mmCIF file of N, CA and C in Angstrom:
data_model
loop_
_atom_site.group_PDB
_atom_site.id
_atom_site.type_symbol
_atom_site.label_atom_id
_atom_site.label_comp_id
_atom_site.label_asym_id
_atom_site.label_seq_id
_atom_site.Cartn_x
_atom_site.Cartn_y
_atom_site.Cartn_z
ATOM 1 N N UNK A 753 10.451 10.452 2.024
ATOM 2 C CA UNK A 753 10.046 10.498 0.634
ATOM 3 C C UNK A 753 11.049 11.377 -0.108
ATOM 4 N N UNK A 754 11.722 10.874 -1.080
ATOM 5 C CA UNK A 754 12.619 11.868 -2.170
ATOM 6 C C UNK A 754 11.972 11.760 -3.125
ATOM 7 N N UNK A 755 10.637 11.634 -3.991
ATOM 8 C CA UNK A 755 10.470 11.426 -5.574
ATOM 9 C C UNK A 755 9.008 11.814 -5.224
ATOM 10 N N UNK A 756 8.334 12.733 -5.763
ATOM 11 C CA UNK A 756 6.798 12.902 -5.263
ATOM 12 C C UNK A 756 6.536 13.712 -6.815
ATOM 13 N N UNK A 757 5.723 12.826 -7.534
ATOM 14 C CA UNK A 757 5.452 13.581 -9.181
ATOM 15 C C UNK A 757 4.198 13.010 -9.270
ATOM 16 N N UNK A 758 3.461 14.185 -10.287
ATOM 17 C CA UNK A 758 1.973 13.478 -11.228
ATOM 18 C C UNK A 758 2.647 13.419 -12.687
ATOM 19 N N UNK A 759 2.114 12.305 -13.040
ATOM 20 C CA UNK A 759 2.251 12.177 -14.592
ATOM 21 C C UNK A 759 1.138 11.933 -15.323
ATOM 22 N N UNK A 760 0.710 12.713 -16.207
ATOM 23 C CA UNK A 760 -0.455 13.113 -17.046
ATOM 24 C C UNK A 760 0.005 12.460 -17.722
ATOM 25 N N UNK A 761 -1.337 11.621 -18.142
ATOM 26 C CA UNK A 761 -1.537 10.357 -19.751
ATOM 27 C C UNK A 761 -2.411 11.082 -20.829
ATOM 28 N N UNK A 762 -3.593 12.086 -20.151
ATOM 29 C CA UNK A 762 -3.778 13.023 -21.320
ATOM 30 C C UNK A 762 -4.761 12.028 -21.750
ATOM 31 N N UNK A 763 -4.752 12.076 -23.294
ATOM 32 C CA UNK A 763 -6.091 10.982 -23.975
ATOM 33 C C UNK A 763 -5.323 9.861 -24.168
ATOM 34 N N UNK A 764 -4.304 9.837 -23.550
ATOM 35 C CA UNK A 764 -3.597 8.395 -24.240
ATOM 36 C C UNK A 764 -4.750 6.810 -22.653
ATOM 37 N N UNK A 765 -5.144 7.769 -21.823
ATOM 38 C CA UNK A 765 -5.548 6.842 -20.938
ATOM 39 C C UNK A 765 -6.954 7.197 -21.191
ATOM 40 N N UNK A 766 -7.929 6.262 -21.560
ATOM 41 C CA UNK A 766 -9.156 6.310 -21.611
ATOM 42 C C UNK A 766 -10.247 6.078 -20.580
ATOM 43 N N UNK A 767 -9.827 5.947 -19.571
ATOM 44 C CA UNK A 767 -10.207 5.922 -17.963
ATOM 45 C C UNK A 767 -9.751 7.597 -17.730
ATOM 46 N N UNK A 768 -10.932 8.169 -17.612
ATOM 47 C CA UNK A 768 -10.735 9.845 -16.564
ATOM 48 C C UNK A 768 -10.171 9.544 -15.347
ATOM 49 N N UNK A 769 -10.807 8.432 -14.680
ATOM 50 C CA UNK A 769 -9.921 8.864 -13.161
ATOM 51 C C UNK A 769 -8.689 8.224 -13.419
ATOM 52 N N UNK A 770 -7.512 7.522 -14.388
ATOM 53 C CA UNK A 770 -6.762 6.794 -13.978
ATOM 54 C C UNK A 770 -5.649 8.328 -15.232
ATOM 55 N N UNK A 771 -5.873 9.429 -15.761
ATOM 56 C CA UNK A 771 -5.333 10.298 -16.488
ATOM 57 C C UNK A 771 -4.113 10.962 -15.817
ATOM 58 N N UNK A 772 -4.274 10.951 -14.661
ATOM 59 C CA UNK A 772 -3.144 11.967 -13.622
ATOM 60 C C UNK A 772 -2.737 10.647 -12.602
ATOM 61 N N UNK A 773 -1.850 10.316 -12.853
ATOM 62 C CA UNK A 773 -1.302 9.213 -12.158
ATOM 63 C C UNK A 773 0.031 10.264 -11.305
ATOM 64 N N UNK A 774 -0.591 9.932 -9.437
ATOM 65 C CA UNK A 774 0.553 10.620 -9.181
ATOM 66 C C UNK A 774 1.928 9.264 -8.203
ATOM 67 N N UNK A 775 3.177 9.242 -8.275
ATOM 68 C CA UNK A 775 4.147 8.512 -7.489
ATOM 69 C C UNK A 775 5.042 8.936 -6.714
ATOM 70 N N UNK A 776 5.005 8.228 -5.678
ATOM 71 C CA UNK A 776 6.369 8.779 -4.676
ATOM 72 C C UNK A 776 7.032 7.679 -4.335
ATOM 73 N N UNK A 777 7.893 7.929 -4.197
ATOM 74 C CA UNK A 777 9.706 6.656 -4.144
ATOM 75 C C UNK A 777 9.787 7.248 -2.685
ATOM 76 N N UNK A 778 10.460 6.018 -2.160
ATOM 77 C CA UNK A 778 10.933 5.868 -0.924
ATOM 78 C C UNK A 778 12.027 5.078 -0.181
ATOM 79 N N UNK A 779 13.097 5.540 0.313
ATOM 80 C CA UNK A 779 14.055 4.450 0.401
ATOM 81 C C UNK A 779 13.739 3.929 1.995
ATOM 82 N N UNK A 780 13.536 2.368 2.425
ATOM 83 C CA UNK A 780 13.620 1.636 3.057
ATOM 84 C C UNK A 780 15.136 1.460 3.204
ATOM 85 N N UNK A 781 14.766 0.402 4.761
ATOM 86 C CA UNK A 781 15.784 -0.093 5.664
ATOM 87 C C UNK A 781 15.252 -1.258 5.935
ATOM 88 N N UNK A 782 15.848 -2.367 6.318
ATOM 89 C CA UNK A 782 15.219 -3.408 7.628
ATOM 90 C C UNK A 782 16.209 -3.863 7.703
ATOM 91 N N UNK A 783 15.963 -4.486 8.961
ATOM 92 C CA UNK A 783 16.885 -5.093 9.997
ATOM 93 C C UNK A 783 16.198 -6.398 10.447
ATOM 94 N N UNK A 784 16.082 -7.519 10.302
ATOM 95 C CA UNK A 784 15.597 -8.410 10.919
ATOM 96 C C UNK A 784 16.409 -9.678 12.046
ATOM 97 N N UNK A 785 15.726 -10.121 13.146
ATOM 98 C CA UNK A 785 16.558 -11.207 13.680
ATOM 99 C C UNK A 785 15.356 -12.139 14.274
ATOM 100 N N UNK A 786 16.691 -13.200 14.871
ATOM 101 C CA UNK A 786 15.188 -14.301 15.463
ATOM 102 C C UNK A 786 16.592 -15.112 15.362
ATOM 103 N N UNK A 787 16.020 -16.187 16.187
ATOM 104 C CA UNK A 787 16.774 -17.711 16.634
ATOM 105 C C UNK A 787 15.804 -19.134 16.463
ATOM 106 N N UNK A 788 16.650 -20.032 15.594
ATOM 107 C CA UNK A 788 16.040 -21.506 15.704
ATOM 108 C C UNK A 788 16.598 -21.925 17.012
ATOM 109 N N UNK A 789 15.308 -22.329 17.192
ATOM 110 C CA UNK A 789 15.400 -23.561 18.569
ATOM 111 C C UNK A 789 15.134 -25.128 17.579
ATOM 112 N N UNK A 790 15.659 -25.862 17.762
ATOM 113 C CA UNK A 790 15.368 -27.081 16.892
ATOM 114 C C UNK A 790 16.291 -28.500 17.428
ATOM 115 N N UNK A 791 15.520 -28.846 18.349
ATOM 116 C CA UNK A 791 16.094 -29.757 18.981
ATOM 117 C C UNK A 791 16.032 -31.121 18.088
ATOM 118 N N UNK A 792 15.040 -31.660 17.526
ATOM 119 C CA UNK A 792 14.686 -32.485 16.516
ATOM 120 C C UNK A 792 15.651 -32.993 15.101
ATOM 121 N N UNK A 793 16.182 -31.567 14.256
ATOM 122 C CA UNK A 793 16.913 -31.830 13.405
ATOM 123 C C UNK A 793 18.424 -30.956 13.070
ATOM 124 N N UNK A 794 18.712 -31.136 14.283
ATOM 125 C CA UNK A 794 19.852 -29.877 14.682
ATOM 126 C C UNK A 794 20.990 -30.941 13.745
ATOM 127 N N UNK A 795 21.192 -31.760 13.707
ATOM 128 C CA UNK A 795 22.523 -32.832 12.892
ATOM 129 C C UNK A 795 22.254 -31.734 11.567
ATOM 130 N N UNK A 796 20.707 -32.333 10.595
ATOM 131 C CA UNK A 796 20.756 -31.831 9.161
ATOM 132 C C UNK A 796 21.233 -30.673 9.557
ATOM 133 N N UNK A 797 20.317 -29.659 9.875
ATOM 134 C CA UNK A 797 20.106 -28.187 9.816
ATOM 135 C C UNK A 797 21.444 -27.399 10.557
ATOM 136 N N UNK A 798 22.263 -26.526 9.953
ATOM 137 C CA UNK A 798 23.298 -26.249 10.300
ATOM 138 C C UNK A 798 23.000 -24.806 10.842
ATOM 139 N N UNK A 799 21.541 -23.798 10.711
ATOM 140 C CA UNK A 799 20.894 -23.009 11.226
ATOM 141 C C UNK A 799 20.794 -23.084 12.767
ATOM 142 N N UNK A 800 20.360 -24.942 12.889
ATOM 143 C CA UNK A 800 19.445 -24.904 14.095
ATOM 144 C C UNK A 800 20.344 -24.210 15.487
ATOM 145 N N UNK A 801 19.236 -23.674 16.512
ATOM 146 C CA UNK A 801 20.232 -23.596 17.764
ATOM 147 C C UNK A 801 21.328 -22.621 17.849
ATOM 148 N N UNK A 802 20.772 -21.257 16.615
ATOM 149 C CA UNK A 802 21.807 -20.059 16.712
ATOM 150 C C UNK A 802 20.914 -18.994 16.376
ATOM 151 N N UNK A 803 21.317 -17.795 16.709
ATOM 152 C CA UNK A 803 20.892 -16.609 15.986
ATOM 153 C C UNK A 803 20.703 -15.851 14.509
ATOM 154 N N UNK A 804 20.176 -15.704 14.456
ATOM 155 C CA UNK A 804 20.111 -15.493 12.727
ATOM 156 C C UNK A 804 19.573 -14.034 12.455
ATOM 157 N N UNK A 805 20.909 -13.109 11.684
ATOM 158 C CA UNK A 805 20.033 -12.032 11.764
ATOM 159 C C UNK A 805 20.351 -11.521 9.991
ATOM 160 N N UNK A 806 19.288 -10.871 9.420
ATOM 161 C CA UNK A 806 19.587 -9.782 8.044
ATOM 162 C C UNK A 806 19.205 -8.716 8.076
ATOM 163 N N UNK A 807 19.719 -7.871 7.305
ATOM 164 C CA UNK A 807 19.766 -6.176 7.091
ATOM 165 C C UNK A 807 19.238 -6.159 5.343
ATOM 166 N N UNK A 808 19.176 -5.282 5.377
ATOM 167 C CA UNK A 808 18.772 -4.651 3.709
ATOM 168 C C UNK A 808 18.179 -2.959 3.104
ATOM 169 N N UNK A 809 18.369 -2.670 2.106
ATOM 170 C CA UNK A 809 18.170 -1.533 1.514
ATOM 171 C C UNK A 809 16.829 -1.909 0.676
ATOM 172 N N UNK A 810 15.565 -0.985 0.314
ATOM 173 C CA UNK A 810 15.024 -0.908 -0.545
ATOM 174 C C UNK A 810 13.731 0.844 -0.807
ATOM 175 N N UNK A 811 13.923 0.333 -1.654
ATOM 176 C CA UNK A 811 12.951 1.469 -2.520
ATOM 177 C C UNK A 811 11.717 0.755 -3.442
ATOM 178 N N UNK A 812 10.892 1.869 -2.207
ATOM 179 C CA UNK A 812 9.292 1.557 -2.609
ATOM 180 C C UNK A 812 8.760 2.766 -3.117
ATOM 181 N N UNK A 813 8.150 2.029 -4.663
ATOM 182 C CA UNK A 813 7.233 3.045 -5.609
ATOM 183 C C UNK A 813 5.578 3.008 -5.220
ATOM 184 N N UNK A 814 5.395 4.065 -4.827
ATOM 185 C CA UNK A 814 3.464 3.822 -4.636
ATOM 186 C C UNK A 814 3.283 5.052 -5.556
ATOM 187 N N UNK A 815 2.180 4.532 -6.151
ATOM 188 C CA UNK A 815 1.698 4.687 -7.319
ATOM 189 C C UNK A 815 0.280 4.795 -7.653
ATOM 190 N N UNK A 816 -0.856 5.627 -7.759
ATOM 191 C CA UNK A 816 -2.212 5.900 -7.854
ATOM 192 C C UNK A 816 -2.464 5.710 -6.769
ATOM 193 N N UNK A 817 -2.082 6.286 -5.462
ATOM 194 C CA UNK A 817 -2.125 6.067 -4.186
ATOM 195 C C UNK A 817 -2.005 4.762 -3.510
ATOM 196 N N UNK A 818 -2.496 3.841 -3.933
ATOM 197 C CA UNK A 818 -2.452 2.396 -3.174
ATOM 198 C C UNK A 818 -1.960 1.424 -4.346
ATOM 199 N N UNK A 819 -1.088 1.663 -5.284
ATOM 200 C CA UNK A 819 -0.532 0.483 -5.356
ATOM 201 C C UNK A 819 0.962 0.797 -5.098
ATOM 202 N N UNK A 820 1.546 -0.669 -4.757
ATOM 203 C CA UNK A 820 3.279 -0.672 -4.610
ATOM 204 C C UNK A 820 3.721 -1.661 -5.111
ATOM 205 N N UNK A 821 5.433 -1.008 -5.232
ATOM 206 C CA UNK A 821 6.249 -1.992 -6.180
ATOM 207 C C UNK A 821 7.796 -1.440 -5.241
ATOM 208 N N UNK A 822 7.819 -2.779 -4.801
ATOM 209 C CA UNK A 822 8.860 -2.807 -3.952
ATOM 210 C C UNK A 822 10.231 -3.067 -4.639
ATOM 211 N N UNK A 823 11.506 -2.748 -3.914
ATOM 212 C CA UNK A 823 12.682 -3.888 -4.478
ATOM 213 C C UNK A 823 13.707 -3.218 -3.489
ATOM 214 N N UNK A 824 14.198 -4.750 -3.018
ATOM 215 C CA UNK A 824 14.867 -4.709 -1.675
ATOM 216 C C UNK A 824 16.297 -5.813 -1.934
ATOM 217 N N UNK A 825 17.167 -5.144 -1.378
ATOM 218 C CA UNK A 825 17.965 -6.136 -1.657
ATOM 219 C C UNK A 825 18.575 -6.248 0.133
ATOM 220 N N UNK A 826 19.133 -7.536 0.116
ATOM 221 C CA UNK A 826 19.080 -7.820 1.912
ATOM 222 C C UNK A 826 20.319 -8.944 1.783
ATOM 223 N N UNK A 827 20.853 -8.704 2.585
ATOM 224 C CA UNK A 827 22.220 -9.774 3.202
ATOM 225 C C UNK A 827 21.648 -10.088 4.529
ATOM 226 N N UNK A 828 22.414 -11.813 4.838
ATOM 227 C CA UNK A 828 22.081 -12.562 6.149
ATOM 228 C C UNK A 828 23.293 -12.844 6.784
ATOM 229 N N UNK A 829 23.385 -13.290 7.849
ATOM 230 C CA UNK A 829 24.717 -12.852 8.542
ATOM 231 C C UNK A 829 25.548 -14.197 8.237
ATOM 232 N N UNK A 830 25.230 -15.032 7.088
ATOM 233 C CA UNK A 830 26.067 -15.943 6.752
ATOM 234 C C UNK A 830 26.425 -15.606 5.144
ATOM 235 N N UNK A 831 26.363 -14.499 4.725
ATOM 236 C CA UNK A 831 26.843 -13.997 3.590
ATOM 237 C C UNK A 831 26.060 -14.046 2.361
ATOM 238 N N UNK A 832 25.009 -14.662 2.184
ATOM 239 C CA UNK A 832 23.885 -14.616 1.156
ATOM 240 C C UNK A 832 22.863 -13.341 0.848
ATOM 241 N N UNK A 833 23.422 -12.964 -0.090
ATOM 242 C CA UNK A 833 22.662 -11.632 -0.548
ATOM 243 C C UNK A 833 21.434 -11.742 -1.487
ATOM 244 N N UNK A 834 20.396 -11.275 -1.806
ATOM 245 C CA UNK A 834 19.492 -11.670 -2.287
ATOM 246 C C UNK A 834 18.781 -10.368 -2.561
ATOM 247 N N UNK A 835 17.715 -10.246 -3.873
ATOM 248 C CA UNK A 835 17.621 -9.150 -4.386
ATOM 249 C C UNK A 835 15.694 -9.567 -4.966
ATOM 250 N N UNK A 836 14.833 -8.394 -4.121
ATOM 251 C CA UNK A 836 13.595 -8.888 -4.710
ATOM 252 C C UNK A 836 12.620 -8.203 -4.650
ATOM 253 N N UNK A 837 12.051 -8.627 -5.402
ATOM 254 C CA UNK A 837 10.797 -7.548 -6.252
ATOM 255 C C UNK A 837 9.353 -8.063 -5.790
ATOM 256 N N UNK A 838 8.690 -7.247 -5.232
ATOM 257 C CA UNK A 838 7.376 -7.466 -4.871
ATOM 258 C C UNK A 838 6.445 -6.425 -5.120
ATOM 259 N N UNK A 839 4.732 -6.832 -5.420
ATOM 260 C CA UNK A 839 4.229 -5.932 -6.426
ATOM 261 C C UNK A 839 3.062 -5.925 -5.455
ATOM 262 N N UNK A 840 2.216 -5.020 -5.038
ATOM 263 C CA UNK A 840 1.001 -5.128 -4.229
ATOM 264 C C UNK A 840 -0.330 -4.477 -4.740
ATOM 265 N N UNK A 841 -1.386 -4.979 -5.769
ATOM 266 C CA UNK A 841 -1.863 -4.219 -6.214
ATOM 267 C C UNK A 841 -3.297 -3.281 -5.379
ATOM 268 N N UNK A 842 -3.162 -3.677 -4.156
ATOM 269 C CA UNK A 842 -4.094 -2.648 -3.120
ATOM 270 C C UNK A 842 -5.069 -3.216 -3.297
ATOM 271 N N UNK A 843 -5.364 -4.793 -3.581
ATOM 272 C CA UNK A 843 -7.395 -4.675 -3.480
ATOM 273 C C UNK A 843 -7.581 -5.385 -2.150
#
């Protein structure tokens, strides 16, 4: 964890329990791998019948304790980088 703050809304939030909103930031890693087996459509699929692995950076905001707001950006070992935002609202 590098970012750990409360931020007071004061009367601007008319919900008492939602007035002291506290957040902490977090920087992520992943590493993912796995292999197609694909005996069926190995001609189309230029995947099939190899290893496939991606890496990536991200930073996750949690926020009133249980909600998150992700954003990750990740490369695959055939050069496609990709950048994405995911929101989890904890129910």
């Amino acid at each position: 964890m590098f970012f750990d703050k409360n931020f007071e809304w004061g009367k601007a939030m008319f919900l008492q329990a939602y007035r002291t909103m506290p957040v902490k930031a977090f920087l992520t890693a992943n590493v993912d791998a796995g292999y197609v087996s694909d005996r069926f459509y190995s001609i189309e699929n230029s995947l099939s019948n190899s290893a496939l692995i991606g890496y990536g950076l991200g930073l996750d905001l949690v926020f009133y304790y249980n909600k998150l707001l992700r954003f990750e950006v990740t490369r695959n070992h055939i050069g496609q980088t990709g950048f994405y935002v995911h929101f989890d609202a904890g129910l």
